[in-house]
XYZ file of C-alpha atoms in Angstrom:
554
model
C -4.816 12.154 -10.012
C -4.929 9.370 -7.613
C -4.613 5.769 -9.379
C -8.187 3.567 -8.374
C -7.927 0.100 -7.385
C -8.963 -2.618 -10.183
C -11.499 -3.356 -6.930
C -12.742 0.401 -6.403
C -16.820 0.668 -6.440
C -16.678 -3.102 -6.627
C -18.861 -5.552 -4.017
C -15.691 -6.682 -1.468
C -14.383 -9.862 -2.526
C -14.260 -12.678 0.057
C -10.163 -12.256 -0.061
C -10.392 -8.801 1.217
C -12.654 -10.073 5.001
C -10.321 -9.752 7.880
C -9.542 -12.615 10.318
C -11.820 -11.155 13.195
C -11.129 -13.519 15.713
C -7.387 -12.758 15.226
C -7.710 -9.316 15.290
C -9.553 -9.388 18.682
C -6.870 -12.198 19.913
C -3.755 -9.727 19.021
C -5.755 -7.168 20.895
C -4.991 -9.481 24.200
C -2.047 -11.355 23.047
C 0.277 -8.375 20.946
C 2.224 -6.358 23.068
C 3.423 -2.944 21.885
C 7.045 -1.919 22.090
C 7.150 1.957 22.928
C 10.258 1.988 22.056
C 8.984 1.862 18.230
C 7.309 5.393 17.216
C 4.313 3.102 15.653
C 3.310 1.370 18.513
C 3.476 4.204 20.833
C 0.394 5.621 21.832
C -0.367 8.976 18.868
C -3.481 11.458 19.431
C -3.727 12.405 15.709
C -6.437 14.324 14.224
C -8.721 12.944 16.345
C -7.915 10.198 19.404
C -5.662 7.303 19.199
C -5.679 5.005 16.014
C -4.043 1.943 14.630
C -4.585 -2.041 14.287
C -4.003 -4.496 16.771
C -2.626 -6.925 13.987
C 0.680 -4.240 13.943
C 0.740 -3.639 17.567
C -0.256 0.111 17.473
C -4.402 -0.692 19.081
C -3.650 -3.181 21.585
C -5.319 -3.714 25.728
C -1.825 -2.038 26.450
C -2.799 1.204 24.924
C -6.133 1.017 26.066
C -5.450 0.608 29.695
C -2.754 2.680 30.007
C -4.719 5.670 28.311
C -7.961 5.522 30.307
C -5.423 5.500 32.860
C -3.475 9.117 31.824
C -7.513 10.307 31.434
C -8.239 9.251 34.921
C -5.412 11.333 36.003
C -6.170 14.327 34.000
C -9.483 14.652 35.108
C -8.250 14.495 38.644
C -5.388 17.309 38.140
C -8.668 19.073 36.335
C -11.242 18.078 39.050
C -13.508 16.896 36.422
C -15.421 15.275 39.043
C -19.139 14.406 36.916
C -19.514 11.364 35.643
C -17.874 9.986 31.948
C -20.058 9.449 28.903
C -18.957 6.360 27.454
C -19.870 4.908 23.819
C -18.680 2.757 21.036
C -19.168 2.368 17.166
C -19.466 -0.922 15.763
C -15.535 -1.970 14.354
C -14.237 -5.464 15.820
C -11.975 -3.521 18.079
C -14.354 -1.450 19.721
C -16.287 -3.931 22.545
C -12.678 -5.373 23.564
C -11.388 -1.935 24.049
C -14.947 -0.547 25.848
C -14.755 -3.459 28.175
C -10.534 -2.738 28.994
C -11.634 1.125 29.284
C -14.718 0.250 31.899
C -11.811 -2.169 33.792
C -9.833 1.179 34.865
C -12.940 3.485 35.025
C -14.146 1.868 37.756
C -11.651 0.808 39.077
C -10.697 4.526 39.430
C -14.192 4.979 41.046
C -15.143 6.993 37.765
C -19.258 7.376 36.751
C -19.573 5.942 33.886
C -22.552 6.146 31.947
C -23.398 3.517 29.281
C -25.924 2.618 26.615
C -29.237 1.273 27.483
C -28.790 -2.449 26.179
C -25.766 -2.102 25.399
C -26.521 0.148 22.134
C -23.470 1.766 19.877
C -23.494 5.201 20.050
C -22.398 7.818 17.437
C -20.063 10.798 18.296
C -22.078 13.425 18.064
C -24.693 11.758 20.774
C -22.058 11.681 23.202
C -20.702 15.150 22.535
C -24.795 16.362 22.913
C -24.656 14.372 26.175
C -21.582 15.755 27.859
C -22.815 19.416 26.449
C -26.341 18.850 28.074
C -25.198 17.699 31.156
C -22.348 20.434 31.564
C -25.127 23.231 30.860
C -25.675 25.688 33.677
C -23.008 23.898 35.711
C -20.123 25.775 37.655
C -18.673 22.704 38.533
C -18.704 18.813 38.631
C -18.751 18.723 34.545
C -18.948 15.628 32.845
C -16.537 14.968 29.852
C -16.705 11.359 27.092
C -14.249 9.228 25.424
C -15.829 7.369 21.970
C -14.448 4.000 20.686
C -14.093 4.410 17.562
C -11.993 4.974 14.420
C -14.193 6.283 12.594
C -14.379 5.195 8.586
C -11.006 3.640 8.919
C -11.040 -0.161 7.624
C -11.819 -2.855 9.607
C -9.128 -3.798 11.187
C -8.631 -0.906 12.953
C -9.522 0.859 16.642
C -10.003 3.913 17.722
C -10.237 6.384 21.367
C -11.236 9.630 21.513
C -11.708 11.745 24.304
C -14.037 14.876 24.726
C -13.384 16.948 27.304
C -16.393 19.066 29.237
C -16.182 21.093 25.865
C -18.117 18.256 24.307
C -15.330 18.437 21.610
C -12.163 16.130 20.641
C -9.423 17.156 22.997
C -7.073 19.875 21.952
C -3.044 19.491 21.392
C -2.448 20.147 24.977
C -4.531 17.681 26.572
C -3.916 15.490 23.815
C 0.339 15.578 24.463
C -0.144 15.300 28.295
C -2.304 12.174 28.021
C -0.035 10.572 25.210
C 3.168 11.531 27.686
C 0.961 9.796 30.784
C 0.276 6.644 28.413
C 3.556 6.030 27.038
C 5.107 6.331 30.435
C 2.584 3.440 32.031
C 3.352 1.342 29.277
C 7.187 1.370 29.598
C 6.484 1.154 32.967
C 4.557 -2.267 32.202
C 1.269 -0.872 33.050
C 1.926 -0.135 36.932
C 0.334 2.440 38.878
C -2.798 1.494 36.417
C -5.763 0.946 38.836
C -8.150 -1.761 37.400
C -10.972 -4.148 38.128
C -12.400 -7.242 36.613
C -14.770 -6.475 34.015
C -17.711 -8.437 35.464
C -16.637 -6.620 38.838
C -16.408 -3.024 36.986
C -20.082 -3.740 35.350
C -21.739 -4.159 38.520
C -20.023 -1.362 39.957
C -21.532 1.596 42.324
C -20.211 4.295 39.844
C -21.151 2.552 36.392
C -24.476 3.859 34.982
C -27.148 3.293 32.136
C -27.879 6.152 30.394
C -30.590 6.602 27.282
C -28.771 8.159 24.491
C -30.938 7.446 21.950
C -33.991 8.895 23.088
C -32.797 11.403 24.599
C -30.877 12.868 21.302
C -33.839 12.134 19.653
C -36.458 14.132 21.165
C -33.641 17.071 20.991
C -33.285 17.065 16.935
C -36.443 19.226 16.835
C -34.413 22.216 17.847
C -31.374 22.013 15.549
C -33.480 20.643 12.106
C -36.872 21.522 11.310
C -38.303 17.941 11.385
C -41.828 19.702 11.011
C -41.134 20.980 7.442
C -39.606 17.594 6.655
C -42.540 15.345 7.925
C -45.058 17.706 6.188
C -43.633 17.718 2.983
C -43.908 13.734 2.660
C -40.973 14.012 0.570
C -39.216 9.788 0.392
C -35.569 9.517 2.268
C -33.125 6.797 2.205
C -30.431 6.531 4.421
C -27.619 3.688 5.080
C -25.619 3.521 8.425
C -23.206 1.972 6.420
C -22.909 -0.490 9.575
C -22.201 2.026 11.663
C -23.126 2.940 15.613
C -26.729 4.710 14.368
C -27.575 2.205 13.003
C -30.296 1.794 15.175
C -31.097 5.705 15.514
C -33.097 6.004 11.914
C -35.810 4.383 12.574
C -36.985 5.819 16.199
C -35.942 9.000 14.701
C -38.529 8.588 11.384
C -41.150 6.994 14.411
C -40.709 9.681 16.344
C -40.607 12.435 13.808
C -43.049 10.506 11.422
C -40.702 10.746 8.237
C -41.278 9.080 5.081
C -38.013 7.382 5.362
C -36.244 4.034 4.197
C -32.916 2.467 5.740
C -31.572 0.577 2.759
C -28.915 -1.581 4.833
C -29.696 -2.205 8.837
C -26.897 -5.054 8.862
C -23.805 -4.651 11.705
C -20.939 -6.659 10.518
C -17.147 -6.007 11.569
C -15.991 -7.082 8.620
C -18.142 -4.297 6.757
C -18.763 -7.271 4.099
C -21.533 -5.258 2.271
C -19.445 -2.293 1.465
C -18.066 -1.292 -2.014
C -14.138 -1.574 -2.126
C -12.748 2.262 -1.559
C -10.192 3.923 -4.263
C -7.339 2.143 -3.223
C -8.363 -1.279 -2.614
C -9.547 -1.494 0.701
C -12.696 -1.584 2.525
C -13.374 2.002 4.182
C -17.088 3.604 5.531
C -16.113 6.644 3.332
C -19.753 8.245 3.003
C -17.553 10.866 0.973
C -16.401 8.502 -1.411
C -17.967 7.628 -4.684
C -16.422 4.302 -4.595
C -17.641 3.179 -0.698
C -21.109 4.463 -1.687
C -21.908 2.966 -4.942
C -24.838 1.190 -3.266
C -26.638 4.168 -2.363
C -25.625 6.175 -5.005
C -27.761 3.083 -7.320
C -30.569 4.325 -5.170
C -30.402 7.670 -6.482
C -33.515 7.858 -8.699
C -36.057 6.480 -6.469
C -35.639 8.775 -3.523
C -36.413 12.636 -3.528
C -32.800 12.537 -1.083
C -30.570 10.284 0.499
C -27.776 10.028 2.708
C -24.715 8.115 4.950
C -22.910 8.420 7.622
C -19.713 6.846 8.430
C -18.807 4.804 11.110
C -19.231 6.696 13.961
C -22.109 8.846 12.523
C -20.039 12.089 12.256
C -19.379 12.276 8.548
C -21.842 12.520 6.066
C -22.732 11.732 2.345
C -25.248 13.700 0.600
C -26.916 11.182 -2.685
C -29.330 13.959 -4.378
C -31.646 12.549 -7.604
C -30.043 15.233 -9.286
C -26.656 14.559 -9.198
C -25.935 11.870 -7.105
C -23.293 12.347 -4.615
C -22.226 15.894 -3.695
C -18.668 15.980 -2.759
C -18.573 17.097 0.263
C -17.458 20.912 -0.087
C -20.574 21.237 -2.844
C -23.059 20.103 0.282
C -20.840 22.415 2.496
C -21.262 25.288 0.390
C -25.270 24.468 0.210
C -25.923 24.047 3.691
C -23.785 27.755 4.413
C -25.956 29.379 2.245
C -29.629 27.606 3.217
C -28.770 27.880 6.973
C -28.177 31.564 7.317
C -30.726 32.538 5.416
C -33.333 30.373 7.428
C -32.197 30.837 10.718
C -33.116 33.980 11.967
C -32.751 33.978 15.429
C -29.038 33.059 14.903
C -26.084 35.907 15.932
C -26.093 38.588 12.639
C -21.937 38.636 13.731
C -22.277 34.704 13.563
C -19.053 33.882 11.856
C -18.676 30.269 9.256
C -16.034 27.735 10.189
C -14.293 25.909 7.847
C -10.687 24.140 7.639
C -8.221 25.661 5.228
C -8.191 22.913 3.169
C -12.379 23.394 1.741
C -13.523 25.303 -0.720
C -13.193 28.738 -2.239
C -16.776 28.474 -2.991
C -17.323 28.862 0.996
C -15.699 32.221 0.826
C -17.764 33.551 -2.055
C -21.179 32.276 0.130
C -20.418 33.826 3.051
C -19.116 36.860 1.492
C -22.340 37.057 -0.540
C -24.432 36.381 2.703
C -22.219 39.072 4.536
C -20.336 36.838 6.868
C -16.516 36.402 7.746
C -14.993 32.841 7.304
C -12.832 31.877 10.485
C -10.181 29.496 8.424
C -8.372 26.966 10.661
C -5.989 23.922 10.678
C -7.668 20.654 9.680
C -8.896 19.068 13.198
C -12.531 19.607 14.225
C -10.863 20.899 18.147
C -10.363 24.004 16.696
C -13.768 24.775 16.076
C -14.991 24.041 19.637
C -14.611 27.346 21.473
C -16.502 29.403 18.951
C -19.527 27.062 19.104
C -19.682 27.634 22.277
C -19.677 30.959 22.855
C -21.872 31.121 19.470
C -19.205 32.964 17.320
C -19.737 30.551 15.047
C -22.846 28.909 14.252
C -21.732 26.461 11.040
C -18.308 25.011 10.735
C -17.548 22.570 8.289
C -14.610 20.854 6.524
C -13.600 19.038 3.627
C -13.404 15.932 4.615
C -17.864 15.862 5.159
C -17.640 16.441 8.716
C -19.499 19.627 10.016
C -21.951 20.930 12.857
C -24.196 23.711 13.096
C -25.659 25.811 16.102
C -29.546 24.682 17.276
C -32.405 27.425 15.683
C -32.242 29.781 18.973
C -28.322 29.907 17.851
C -27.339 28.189 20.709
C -24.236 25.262 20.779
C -26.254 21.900 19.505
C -22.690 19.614 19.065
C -18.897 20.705 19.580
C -18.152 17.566 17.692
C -18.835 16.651 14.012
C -22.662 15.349 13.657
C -23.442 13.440 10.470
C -26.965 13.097 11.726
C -27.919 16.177 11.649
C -26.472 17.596 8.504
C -27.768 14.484 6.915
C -31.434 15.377 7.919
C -30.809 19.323 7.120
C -30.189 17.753 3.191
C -33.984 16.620 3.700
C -34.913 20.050 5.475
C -33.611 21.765 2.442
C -35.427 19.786 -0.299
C -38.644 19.838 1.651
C -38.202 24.240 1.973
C -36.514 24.680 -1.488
C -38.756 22.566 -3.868
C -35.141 21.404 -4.887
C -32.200 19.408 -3.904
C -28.802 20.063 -2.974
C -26.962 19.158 -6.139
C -29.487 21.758 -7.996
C -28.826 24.842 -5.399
C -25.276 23.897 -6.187
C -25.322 24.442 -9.434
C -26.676 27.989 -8.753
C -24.075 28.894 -7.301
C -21.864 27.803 -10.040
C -23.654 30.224 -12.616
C -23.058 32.444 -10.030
C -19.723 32.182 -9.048
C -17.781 29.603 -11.092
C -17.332 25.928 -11.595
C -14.652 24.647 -8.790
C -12.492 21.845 -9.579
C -11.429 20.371 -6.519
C -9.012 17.394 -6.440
C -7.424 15.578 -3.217
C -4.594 13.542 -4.047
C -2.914 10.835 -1.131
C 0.241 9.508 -1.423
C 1.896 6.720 1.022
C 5.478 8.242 3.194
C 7.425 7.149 5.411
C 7.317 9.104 9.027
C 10.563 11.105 8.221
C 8.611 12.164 5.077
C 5.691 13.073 6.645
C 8.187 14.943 9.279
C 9.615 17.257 6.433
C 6.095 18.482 4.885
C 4.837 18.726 8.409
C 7.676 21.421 8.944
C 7.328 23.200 5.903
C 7.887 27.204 5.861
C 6.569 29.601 3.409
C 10.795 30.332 2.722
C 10.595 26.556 1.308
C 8.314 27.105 -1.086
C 10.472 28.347 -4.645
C 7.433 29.338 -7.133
C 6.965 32.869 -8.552
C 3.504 32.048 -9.634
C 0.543 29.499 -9.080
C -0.565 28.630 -13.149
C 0.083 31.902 -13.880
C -1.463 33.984 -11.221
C -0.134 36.142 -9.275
C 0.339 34.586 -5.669
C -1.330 36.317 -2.608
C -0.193 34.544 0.153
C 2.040 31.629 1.269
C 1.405 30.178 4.827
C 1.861 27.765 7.340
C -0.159 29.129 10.248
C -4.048 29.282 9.912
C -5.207 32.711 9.308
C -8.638 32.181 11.865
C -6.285 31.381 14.395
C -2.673 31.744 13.999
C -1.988 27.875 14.442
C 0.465 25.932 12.898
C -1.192 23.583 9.711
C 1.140 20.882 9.579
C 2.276 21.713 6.165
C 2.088 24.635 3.855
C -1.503 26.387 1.851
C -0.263 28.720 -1.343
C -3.491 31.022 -2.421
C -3.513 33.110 -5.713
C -7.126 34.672 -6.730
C -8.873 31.687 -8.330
C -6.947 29.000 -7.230
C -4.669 27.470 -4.440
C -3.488 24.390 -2.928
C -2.227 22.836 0.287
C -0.279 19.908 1.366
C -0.042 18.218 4.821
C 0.122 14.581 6.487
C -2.654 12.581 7.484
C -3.278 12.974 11.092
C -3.885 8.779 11.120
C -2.339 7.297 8.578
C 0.365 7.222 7.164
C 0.016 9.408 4.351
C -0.072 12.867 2.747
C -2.374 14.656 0.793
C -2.451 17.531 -1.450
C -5.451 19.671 -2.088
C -5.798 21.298 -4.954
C -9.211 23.799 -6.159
C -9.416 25.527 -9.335
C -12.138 28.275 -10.446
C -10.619 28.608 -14.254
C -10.467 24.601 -15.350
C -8.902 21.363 -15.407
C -5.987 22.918 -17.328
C -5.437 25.412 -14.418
C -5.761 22.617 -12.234
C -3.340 20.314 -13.170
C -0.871 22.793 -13.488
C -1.470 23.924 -10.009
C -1.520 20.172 -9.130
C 2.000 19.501 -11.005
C 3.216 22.814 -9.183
C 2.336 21.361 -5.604
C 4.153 18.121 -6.616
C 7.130 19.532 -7.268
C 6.925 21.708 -4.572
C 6.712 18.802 -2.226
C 9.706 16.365 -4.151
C 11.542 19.036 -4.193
C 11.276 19.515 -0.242
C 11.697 15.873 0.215
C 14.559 15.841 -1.875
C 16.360 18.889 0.635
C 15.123 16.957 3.554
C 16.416 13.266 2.585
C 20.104 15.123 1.588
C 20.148 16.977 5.056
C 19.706 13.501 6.987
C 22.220 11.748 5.253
């Protein structure tokens, strides 16, 4: 298991603050070297990551990616305008301001927060998707600033296509190509225009997200049940971009609901100290949300979201925080049995690296599980056409059709699966964690363990190009394998690593798609002892291949 900081769960010491000014100086002053695979512009998982103070989020990037998007959308004649938001890390306004700079100077509509207001993920994916509805042409398409629950020092871009989703591998390679090329190039052929200029701008916009997001939640959560039921709420942003969306939305909805923590401050100060010693909106992590999880007893439910509002973190009285693929499994089984105007061939999403215990829900509620790569892009097409009306993964991101069965969000929406965990224990009497533990009489006890470990890039090279060939093991704990693969079975991609399944228990490895680590997955239905014998299995499995890989460079 993974070894916890002396610091996890802990208040963040004054030591651990970053040096904002600095950070947002290197932003100006730092000029990456393309040249070095770090500070080359990288779409991972999802959009463009890394840290001015190491040269990897710096103007330079910015510009010259806002400048590849400007050219995509004109090979794509993506001629509506550009939804445009930010979350609340350091980086974010000095890279919303360089993006605006080449947005209009590109004569781009660009449509920006009333007053300036952050503005989560999944509001911008509902914008682009409301917008683009009914259209045949002039669609509209987003990029978000944000890195989502990475620490501090740290910026993030993401763009959305008119899908509303993150941008798939082949947008995602042609605008990395583009990027890299203007920066080598020393940023020419990059149209831009002063900031103050670009503000003022024919083409730049205000839209209201907020309100307008709002007033929609009544047709993807039953707010009705939730406001009549009285039942008390607490939710903290965790200083994140809705932070300012709670309390219109309990207005609005009248909800008996509390924010615990309204404070926005880049240096996320008021967090607990993650697992491994630094500060991280995890709303999946027990350590990040010890301050909620204190709460537990004097709310009926409570919840998080991370940065960008697209992760969530279920605190129930019962149990306190549900790891993720325990709300997952919940929310499967509530959901299609109280939506009835949803598609009976309505298919659940999920990424091969959550649960079993999705499999034996859906199975029990008579619906086929689409399994595909981790990356949220992969679930955008089926939302759409309404093939699939949950999807979910591991990692607490999921999103989940409106009650007609119609697409709500193509991109993750903490917001709304946080208020379905209300939903729920308003309709059920009960919470979560106690519906949970149903299904465990019913179908087992799942031990689920996710263990990170720091490589280097050629590492991470060799267990991205794993093959089921590599894999030497005649048995997983005993069981009899049933399958070995490195290609999603929902979709035939390629996983980035390698998934080994027997009939209670599997595991996967693969590299982070932004950072620089891997992780191995490991669930269990027969106990910790099975467990940690699949877990020691998987280690070997990848030494081993590390081992083959290092000897065939040298």
């Amino acid at each position: 298991m993974k070894t916890a900081s002396p610091l996890a769960g802990k208040p963040v010491p004054p030591a651990l603050l970053i040096n904002i000014p600095k950070l947002v100086t290197d932003y100006y002053v730092e000029t990456p070297d393309v040249s070095i695979p770090e500070q080359r512009v990288k779409f991972g998982t999802s959009g463009h990551r890394g840290s001015s103070f190491d040269r990897s989020f710096n103007e330079s990037h910015i510009l010259a990616i806002c400048q590849a998007i400007c050219d995509y959308r004109s090979q794509q004649k993506i001629g509506g305008p550009l939804f445009l938001g930010i979350d609340t890390h350091a980086l974010s306004i000095p890279a919303y301001a360089s993006a605006l700079e080449v947005l209009a100077g590109n004569g781009i509509d660009v449509m920006l927060a009333e007053g300036d207001e952050y503005t989560p993920t999944p509001v911008i994916s509902h914008a682009i998707l409301t917008y683009n509805r009914g259209r045949k042409n002039q669609f509209a398409d987003g990029i978000v600033v944000t890195p989502s629950h990475n620490p501090p020092f740290d910026g993030g871009f993401k763009y959305n296509p008119p899908n509303g989703g993150p941008a798939d591998p082949t947008i995602t390679n042609w605008i990395e190509l583009k990027a890299n090329g203007y920066i080598l190039n020393g940023l020419k052929g990059v149209k831009r225009i002063p900031y103050a200029k670009a503000l003022l701008a024919s083409t730049t916009h205000r839209h209201n997200y907020l309100q307008t997001y709002i007033d929609d939640l009544i047709n993807v959560v039953d707010m009705q049940v939730i406001r009549d039921s009285k039942i008390n709420i607490a939710v903290d942003p965790l200083g994140g971009a809705g932070v300012h969306y709670w309390y219109p939305i309990a207005e609005h909805y009248k909800l008996n609901l509390t924010v615990v923590n309204d404070r926005i401050d880049p240096t996320f100060s008021f967090m607990c100290v993650d697992w491994d010693g630094n500060i991280r909106m995890d709303p999946s992590s027990p350590y990040a949300m010890q301050n909620l999880i204190h709460l537990k007893d004097r709310y009926k439910i409570a919840f998080a979201c991370d940065t960008d509002h697209d992760r969530h973190g279920i605190v129930a009285k019962s149990v306190g925080l549900l790891p993720p693929n325990h709300y997952l499994s919940v929310a499967i089984l509530y959901l299609f049995e109280h939506r009835p105007h949803w598609r009976k061939d309505a298919a659940v999403g999920k990424t091969l690296v959550s649960s079993q215990m999705i499999d034996f829900v859906s199975a029990k509620l008579g619906r086929h599980v689409y399994e595909v790569p981790v990356g949220f892009k992969w679930f955008v097409e089926g939302l759409i056409e309404g093939s699939l009306t949950f999807v979910g993964e591991e990692s607490a991101g999921a999103s989940f059709a409106r009650i007609d069965g119609s697409v709500w969000t193509t991109d993750k929406d903490g917001i709304t699966a946080s208020l379905l965990s209300a939903e729920i224990t308003a309709r059920m009497g009960k919470d979560p964690g106690e519906i949970y533990q149903e299904l465990t009489q019913e179908f087992g006890v799942s031990r689920f363990e996710r263990v990170e470990t720091i490589a280097s890039q050629e590492q991470l090279n060799i267990i991205r190009s794993l093959t089921p060939e590599k894999v030497q093991l005649n048995d997983l704990a005993g069981e009899k394998i049933k399958a070995i693969f490195n290609r999603a079975p929902g979709n035939n991609q390629l996983i980035g690593g390698i998934k080994v399944v027997a009939e209670t228990g599997w595991f996967a490895a693969r590299p982070s798609g932004t950072e620089n680590i891997y992780r191995i997955y490991v669930e269990s239905f027969k106990g910790e002892k099975q467990m940690q014998r699949i877990l020691e299995q998987a280690q070997s499995v990848i030494q081993n291949a590390l081992k083959e890989g290092g000897r065939s460079h040298d």
